[in-house]
XYZ file of C-alpha atoms in Angstrom:
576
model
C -64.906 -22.901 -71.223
C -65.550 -19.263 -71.575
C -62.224 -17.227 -72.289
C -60.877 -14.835 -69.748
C -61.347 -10.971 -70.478
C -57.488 -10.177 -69.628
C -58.699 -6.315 -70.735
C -57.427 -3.366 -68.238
C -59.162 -0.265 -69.761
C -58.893 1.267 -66.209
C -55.268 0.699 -66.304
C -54.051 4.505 -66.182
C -56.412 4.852 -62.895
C -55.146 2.000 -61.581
C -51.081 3.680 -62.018
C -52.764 6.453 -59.997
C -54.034 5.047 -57.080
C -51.172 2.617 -57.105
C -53.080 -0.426 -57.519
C -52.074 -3.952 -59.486
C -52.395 -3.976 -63.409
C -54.075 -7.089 -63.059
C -57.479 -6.794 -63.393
C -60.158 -9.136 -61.844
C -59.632 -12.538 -63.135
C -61.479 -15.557 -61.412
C -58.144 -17.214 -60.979
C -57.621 -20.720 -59.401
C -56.779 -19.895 -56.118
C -55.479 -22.899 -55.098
C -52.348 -22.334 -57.674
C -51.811 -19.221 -57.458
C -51.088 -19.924 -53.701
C -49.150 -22.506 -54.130
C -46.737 -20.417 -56.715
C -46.790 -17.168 -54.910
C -45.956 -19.168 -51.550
C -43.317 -21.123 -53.292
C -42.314 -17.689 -54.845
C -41.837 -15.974 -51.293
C -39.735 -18.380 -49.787
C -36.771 -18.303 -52.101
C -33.745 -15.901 -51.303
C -32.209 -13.371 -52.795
C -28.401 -15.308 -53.180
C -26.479 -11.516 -53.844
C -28.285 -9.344 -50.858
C -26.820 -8.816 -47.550
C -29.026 -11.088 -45.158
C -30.358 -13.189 -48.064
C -33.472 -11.952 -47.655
C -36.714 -14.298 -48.883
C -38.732 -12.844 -51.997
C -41.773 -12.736 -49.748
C -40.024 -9.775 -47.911
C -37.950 -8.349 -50.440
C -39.633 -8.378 -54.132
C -41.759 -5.785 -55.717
C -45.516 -6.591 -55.404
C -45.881 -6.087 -59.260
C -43.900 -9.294 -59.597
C -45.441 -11.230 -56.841
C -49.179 -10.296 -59.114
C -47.543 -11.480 -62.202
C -46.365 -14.534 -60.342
C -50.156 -15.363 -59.203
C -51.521 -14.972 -62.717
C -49.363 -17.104 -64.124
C -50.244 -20.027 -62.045
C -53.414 -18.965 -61.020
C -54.455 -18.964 -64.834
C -53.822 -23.417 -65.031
C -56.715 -25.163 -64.462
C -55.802 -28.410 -62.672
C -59.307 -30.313 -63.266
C -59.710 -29.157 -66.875
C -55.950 -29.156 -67.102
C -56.462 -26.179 -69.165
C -54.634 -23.208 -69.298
C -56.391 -19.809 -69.799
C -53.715 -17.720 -70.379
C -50.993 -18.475 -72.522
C -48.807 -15.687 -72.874
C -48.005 -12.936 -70.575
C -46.644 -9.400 -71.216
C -44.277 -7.031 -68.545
C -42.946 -4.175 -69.953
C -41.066 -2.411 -66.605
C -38.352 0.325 -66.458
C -34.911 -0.197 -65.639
C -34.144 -1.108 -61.593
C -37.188 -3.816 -61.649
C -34.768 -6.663 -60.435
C -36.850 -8.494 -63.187
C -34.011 -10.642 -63.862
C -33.153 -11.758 -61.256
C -37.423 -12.513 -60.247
C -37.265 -14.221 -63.217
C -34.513 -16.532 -62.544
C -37.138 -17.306 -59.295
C -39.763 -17.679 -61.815
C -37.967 -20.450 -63.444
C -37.545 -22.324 -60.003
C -40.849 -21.853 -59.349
C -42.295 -23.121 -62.740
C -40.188 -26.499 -62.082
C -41.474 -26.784 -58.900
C -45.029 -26.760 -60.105
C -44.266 -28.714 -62.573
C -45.768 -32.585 -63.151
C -44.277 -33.450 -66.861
C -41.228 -35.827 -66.730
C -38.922 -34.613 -68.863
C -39.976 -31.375 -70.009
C -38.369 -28.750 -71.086
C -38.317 -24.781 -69.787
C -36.677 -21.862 -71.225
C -35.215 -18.701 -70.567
C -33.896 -16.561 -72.853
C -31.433 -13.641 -73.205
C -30.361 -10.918 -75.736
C -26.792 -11.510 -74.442
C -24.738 -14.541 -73.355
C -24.089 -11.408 -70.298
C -27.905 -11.624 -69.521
C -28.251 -15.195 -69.885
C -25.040 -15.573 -67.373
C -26.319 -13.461 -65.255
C -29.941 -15.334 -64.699
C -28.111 -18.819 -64.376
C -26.044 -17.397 -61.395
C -29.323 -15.796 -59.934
C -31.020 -19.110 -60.391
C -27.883 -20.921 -59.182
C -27.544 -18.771 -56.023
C -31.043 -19.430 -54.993
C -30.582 -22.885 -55.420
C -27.593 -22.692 -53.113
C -29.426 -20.683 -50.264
C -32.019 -23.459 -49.884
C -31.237 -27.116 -48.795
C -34.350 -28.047 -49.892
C -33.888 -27.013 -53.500
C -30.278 -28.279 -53.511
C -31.707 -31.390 -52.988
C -33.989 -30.830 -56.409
C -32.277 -29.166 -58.464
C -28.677 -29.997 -59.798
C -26.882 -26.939 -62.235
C -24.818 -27.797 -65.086
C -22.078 -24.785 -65.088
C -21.034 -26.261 -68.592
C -24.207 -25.749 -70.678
C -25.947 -23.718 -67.845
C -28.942 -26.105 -67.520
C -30.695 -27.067 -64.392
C -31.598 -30.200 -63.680
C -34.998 -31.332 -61.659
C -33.662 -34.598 -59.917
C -37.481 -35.501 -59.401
C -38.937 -34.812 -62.842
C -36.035 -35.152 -65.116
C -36.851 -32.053 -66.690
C -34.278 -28.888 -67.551
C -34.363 -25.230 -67.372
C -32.195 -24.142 -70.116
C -30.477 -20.440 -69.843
C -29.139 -19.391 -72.911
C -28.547 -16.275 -75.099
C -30.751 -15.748 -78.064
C -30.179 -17.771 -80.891
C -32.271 -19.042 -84.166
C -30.963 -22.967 -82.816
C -32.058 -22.426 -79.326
C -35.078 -25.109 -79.719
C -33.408 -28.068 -81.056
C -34.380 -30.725 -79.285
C -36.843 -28.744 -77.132
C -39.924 -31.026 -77.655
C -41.599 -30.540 -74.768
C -41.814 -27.093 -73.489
C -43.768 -25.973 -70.683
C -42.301 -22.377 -69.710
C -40.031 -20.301 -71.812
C -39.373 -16.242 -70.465
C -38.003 -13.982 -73.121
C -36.150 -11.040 -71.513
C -35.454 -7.525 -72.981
C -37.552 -7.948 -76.400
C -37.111 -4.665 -77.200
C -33.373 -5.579 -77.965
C -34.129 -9.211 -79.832
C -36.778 -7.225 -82.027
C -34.278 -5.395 -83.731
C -33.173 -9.098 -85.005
C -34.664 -10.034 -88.557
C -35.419 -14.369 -87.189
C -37.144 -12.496 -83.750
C -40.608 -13.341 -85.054
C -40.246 -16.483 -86.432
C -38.497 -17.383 -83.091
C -41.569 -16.469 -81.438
C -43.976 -18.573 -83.723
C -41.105 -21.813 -82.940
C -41.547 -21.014 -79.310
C -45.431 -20.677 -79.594
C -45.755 -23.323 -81.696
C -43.568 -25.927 -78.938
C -45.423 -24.527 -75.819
C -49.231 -25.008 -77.602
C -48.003 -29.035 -77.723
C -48.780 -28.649 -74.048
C -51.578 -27.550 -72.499
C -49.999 -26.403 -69.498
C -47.328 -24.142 -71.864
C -46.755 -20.617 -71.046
C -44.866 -18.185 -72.772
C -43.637 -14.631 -70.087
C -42.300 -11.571 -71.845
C -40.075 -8.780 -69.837
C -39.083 -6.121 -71.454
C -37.752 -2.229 -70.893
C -38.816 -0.177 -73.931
C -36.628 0.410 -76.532
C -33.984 2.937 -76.538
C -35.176 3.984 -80.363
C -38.398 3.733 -81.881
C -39.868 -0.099 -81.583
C -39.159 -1.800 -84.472
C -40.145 -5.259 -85.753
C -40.995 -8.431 -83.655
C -41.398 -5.710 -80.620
C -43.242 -3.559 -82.318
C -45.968 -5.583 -83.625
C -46.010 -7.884 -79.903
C -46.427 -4.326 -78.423
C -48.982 -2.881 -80.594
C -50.958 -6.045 -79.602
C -50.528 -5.990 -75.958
C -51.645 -2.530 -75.729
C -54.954 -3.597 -77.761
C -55.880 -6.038 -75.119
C -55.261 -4.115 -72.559
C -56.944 -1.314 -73.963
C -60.099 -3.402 -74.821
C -59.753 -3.604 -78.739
C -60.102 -7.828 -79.136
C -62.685 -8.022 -76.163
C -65.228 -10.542 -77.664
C -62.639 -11.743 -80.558
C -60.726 -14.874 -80.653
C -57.403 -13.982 -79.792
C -54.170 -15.696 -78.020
C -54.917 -15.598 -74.140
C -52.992 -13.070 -73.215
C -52.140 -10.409 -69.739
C -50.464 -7.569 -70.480
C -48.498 -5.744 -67.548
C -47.491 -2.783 -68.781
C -46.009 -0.372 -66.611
C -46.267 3.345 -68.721
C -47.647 6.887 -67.755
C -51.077 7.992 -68.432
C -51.172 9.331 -71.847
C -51.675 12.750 -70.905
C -48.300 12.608 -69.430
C -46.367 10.866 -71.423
C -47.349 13.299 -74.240
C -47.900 16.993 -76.051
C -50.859 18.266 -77.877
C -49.673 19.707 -81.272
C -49.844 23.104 -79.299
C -48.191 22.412 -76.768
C -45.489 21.164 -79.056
C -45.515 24.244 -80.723
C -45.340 26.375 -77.409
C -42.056 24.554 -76.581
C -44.338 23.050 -73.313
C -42.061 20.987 -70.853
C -43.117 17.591 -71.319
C -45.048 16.102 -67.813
C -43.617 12.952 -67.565
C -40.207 15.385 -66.179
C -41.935 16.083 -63.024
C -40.507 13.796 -60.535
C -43.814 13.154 -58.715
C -44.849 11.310 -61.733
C -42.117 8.844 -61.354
C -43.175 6.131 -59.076
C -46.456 5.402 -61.013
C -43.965 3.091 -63.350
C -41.652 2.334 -60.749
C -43.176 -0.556 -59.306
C -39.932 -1.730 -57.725
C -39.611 1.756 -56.095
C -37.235 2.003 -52.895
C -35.981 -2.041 -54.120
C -33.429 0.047 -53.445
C -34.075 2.322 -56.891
C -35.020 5.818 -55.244
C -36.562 8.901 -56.553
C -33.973 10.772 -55.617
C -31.272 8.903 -56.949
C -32.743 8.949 -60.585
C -33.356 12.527 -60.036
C -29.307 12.805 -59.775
C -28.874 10.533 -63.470
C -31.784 12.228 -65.165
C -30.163 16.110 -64.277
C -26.811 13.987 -65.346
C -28.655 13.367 -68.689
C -29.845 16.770 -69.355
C -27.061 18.342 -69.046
C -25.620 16.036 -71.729
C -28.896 17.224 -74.366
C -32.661 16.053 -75.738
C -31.216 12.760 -77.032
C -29.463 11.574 -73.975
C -32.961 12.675 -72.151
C -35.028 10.793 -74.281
C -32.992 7.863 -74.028
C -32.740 8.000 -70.219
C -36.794 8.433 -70.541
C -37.075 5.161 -72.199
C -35.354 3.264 -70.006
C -36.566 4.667 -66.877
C -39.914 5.620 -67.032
C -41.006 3.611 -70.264
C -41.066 6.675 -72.403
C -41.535 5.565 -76.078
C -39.598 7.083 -79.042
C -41.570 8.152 -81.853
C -39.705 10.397 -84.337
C -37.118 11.766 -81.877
C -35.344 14.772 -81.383
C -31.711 15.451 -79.823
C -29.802 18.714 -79.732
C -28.699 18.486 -83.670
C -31.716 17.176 -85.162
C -34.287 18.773 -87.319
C -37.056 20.933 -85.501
C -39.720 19.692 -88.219
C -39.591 16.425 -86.242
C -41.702 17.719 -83.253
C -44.451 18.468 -85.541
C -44.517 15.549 -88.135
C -46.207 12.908 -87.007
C -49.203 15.669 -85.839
C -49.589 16.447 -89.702
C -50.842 13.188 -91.069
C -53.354 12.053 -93.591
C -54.316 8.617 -92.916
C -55.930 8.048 -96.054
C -53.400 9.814 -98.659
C -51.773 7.437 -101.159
C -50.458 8.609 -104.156
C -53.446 8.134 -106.456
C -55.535 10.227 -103.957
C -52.719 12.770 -104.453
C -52.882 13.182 -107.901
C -56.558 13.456 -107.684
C -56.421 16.396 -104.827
C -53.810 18.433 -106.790
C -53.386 20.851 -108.923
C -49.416 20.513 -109.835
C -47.020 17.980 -108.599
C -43.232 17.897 -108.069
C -40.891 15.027 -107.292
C -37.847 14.142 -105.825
C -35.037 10.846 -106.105
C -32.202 10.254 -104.347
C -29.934 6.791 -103.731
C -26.409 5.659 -103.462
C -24.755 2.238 -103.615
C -26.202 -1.042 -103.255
C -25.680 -0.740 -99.632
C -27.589 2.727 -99.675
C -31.713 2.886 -99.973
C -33.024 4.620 -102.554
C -35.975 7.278 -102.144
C -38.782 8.894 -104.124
C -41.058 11.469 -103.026
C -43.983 13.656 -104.599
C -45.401 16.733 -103.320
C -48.713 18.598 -104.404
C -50.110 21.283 -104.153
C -53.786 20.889 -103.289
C -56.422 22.439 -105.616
C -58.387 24.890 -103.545
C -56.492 25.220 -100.287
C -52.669 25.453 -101.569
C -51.706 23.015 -98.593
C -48.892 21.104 -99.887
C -49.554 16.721 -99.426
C -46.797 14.412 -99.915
C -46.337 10.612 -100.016
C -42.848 8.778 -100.234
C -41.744 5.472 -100.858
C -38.489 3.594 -100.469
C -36.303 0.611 -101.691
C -32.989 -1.431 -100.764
C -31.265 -3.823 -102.136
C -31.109 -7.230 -100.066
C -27.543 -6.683 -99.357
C -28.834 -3.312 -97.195
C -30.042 -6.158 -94.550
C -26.950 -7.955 -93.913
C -24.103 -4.879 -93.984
C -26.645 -2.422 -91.495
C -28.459 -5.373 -89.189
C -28.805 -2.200 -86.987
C -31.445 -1.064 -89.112
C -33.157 -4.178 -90.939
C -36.399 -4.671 -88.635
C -37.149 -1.010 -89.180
C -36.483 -1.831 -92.876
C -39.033 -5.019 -92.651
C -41.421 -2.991 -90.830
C -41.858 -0.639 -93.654
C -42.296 -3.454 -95.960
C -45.416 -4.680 -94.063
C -46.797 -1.293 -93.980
C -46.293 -0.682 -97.630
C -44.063 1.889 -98.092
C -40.857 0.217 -98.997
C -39.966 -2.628 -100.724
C -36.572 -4.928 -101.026
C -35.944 -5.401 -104.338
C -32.142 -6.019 -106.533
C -30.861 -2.551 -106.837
C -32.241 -3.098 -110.935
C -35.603 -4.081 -110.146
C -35.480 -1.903 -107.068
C -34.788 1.792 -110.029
C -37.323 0.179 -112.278
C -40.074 0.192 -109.449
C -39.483 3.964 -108.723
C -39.597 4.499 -112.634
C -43.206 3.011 -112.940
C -44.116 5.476 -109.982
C -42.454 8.498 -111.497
C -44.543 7.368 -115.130
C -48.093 7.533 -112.855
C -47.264 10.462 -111.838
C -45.782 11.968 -115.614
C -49.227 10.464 -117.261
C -51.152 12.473 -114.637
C -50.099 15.757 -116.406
C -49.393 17.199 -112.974
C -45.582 17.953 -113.299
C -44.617 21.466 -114.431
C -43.205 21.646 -118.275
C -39.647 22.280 -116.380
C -38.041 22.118 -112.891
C -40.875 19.211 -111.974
C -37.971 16.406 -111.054
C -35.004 17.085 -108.115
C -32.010 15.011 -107.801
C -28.708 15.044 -106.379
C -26.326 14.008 -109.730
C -23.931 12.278 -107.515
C -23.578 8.962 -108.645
C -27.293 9.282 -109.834
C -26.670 8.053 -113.800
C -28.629 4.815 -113.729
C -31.157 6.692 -111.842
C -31.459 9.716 -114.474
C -31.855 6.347 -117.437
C -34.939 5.231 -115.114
C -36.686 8.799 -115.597
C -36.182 9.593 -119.080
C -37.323 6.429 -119.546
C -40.572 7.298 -117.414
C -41.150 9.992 -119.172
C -39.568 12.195 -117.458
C -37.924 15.038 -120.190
C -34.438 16.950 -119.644
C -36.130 20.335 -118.707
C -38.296 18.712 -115.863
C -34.843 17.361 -114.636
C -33.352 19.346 -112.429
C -30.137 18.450 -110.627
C -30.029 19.446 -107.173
C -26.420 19.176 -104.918
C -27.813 18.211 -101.326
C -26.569 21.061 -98.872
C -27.247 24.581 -99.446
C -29.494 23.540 -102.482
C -31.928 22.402 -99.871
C -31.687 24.587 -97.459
C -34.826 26.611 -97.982
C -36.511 23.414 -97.807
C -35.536 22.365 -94.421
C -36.991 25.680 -92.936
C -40.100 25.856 -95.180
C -41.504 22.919 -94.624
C -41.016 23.359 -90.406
C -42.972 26.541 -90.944
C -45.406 24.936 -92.881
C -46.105 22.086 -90.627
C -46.344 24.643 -87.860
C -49.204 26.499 -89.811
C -50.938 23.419 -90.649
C -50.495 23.551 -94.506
C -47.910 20.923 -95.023
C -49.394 17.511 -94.647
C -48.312 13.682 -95.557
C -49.193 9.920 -95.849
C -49.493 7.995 -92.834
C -45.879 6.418 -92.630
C -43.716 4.922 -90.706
C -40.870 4.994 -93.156
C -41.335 8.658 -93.249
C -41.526 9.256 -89.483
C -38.169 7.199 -89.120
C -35.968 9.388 -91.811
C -37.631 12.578 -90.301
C -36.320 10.899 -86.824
C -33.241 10.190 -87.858
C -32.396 14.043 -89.629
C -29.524 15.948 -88.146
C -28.701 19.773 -88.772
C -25.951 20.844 -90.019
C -25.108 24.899 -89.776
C -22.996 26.446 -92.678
C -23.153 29.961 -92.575
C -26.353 31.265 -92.378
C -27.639 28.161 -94.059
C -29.167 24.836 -91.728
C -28.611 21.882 -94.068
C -29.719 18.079 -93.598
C -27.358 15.804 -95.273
C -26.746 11.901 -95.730
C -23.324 12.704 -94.300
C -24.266 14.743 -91.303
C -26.477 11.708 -90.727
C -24.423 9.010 -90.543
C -25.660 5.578 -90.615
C -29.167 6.299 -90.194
C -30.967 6.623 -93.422
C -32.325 9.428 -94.670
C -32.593 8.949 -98.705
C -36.373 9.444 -98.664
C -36.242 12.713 -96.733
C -33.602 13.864 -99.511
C -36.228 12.888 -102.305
C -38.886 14.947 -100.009
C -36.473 17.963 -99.844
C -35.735 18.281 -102.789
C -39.783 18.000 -104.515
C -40.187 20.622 -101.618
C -37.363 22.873 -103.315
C -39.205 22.658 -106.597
C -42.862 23.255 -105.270
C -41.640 26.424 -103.395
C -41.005 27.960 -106.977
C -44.742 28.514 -107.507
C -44.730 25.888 -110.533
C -47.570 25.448 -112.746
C -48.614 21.986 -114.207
C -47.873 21.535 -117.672
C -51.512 20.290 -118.507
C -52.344 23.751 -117.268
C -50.216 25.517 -119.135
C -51.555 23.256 -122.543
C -54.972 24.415 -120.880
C -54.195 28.027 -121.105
C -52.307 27.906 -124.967
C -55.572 26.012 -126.298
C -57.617 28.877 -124.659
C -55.898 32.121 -126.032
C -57.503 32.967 -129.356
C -56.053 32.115 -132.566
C -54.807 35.134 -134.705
C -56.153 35.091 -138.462
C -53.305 36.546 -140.614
């Protein structure tokens, strides 16, 4: 049977004109009747009138609802779409459609004994979907004679089929004993991607629906608050490329995204426009309601109008924040009141092919920067050139942490893992972890690019073992220089803004990078505006140290000390 094209290429049109995400799929109308009907005639358990679904739900939902059992083949008994995708602001009522979902999905369903999940971040959320379920279940004679709740573990029973719906909170365990599943939805992945087990959770859960052919797998989701990291990330990033077209004609899952974001030339800046401190689009109000698709359910324009001037008044941070949550916004770099204004620009300034070898071979002279802490700290290594004809500075960074990093700051350890698949970072033993950035530093001492003195920055501060590691690259005592993070830096912090605002600062395509830069807050002293670990806080910055303080050394106007050898073995030799 020929796959469904689940592509929406139109989809930013479609937000326009107010029209469904789902694009024209020859679904089996004959289910996706029967679910939508089924679908309509629950009630809402916690609204004044109990109204049914049918009168009361978003259409958005009511769509998704008719894909997902419009997609089953009952002949074939063949499923052609296996996993669906809604990512949907804040005020959705997604929950609680989802709890309906559930009901729905039992209803439907023909396999004694099966099994059907729903999943939370939090044992809150989780608690909150049983009593939506419950409630329904209540409001309906008819499904109180089906359906039988278990307060205890929350399950649900199916009196008819013998199978469960089981709510719980996330948890590596959840699918013990969950041989047969038939429908599992994941809520608020944006939070359970932050988790370092989220992806293999997602293969387990895969892997138990695919032993039946009627097994389907519905994501909901709000973006994240930050910027996506791991098993979101990567789900996201793939979502987008079928709706967007990318895998049309490949062999991919079966898959239907839903995702409810502004047209791109709202939801962002040129690099001008950036520049020209342009109010971003996606503030104007009448913008709003092309990701709202719950709008007036009872979610008003006006009333986020009142939070988002609420927001604003509190600074860029809490706006972005707000932005994410209510209009799908996504957080690349990020910048709040006290953060650095580089960050605006960085991700504009990008190289995709730059590694370090290509580096070395654009430049004329090279500087480099280190800078770690504790075994619970990362450690960070940066070089900068200067490029042969133009004088545009390139730089590439890389980063390391000791396994221990991943269990004392969970908050960060999917970002961490993320820059591992990209390449940037690694998680090695602190040891191992110093000798890896010593075999870097020695590529880039045999190159002969490093000035005869001042080539090498560092903070001394608990940096002994790390000073070992360079000598023992290569590295001499007059290419060391020790650098105090604070004022030391300061010229730094402004000169490489101005320089990505002229265009002549540019780096490696990384995410590690994007994330420190992100994560930089200013500090003012005086006259001076410093970026410190401190001033920081919890969010690393270690590489961006390493990059400050190459950038330091490079503003001195160094020469290479193969060019300086060049110019001794060219001055004639005086005959005495």
């Amino acid at each position: 049977m020929t796959p469904w094209d689940t592509s929406c290429p139109d989809w930013e049109t479609r937000l326009r004109d107010g029209r469904s995400l789902v694009p024209d799929l020859p679904l089996f109308a004959g289910e996706a009747d029967m679910g939508v009907a089924l679908f309509d005639e629950i009630r809402l358990p916690d609204v004044p009138g109990n109204p049914r679904l049918g009168d009361a739900s978003g259409q958005w939902f009511r769509d998704l609802v008719r894909a997902v059992f419009g997609s089953w083949d009952p002949v074939n008994r063949v499923r052609m779409i296996r996993d669906f995708f809604a990512l949907v602001p804040k005020g959705s009522s997604k929950t609680t459609y989802s709890a309906a979902l559930m009901l729905v999905a039992m209803l439907m369903n023909y396999r004694p004994r099966a099994t059907a999940l729903f999943i939370g971040e939090t044992q809150a959320v989780a608690d909150r979907a049983y009593e939506q379920a419950v409630g329904m279940i209540e409001e309906s004679p008819d499904l109180r004679r089906r359906f039988k709740p278990r307060d205890y573990d929350k399950t649900i029973e199916d009196l008819v089929t013998k199978s469960e719906i089981m709510i719980a909170s996330f948890d590596l365990k959840i699918l013990t004993g969950a041989m047969a599943l038939i429908f599992v939805l994941l809520d608020e992945l944006h939070l359970l991607g932050k988790r370092a087990h989220t992806s293999r959770v997602l293969r387990q859960i895969r892997g138990g629906l695919d032993k039946t052919e009627e097994g389907v797998l519905v994501i909901t989701t709000t973006q994240s608050d930050e910027a996506p990291a791991g098993a979101f990330k990567s789900e996201l990033k793939f979502v987008r490329n079928v709706r967007d077209g990318v895998y049309r004609g490949k062999v991919i899952r079966p898959t239907l995204p839903l995702l409810y974001e502004l047209p791109r030339e709202i939801a962002t800046l040129t690099r001008e426009e950036r520049r020209a401190n342009v109010e971003p689009r996606w503030m104007n109000p009448e913008h709003w309601p092309m990701v709202m698709p719950n709008i007036n359910r009872p979610i008003t324009v006006a009333s986020m109008l009142a939070e988002f001037s609420s927001e604003r008044e509190k600074g860029a941070e809490a706006v972005q924040i707000w932005a994410s949550q209510h209009l799908n916004i996504e957080i690349g770099t990020g910048t709040a009141d006290d953060g650095w204004s580089a960050a605006d620009l960085w991700d504009q300034q990008v190289v995709e092919t730059l590694d370090l070898e290509s580096l070395l071979a654009r430049c004329e002279v090279v500087t480099m920067g280190a800078d770690g802490g504790g075994r619970d700290d990362l450690l960070g290594f940066s070089v900068i050139g200067r490029e042969k004809e133009t004088r545009h500075w390139l730089s590439w960074s890389y980063g390391w942490a000791d396994p221990i990093v991943l269990e004392r700051r969970k908050d960060i350890a999917g970002h961490l893992e993320d820059f591992e698949k990209e390449g940037s970072f690694r998680i090695l033993d602190i040891g191992a972890a110093h000798a890896d950035l010593a075999s870097y530093a020695a590529r880039v001492v045999d190159s002969g690019l490093l000035p005869a003195e001042n080539a090498v920055g560092v903070d001394p501060n608990r940096a002994g073992v790390l000073f070992e590691f360079l000598f023992g690259a290569g590295v001499t005592d007059e290419q060391l220089r020790r650098l105090l993070q604070g004022p030391a830096l300061a010229p730094a912090v402004y000169g490489i803004d101005i320089k990505l605002a002229q265009g002549t600062f540019w780096h490696a395509d990384q995410a590690l990078m994007s994330w420190c830069v992100g994560n930089a807050k200013v500090e003012q002293r005086g006259n001076a505006d410093m970026i410190t670990k401190q001033v920081a806080g919890r969010a690393k910055i270690d590489p961006l140290i390493a990059l400050l303080q190459a950038g330091i050394l490079m503003s001195w106007n160094p020469v290479s000390s193969r060019k300086n050898l060049d110019a001794f073995l060219a001055k004639p030799v005086m005959v005495v």
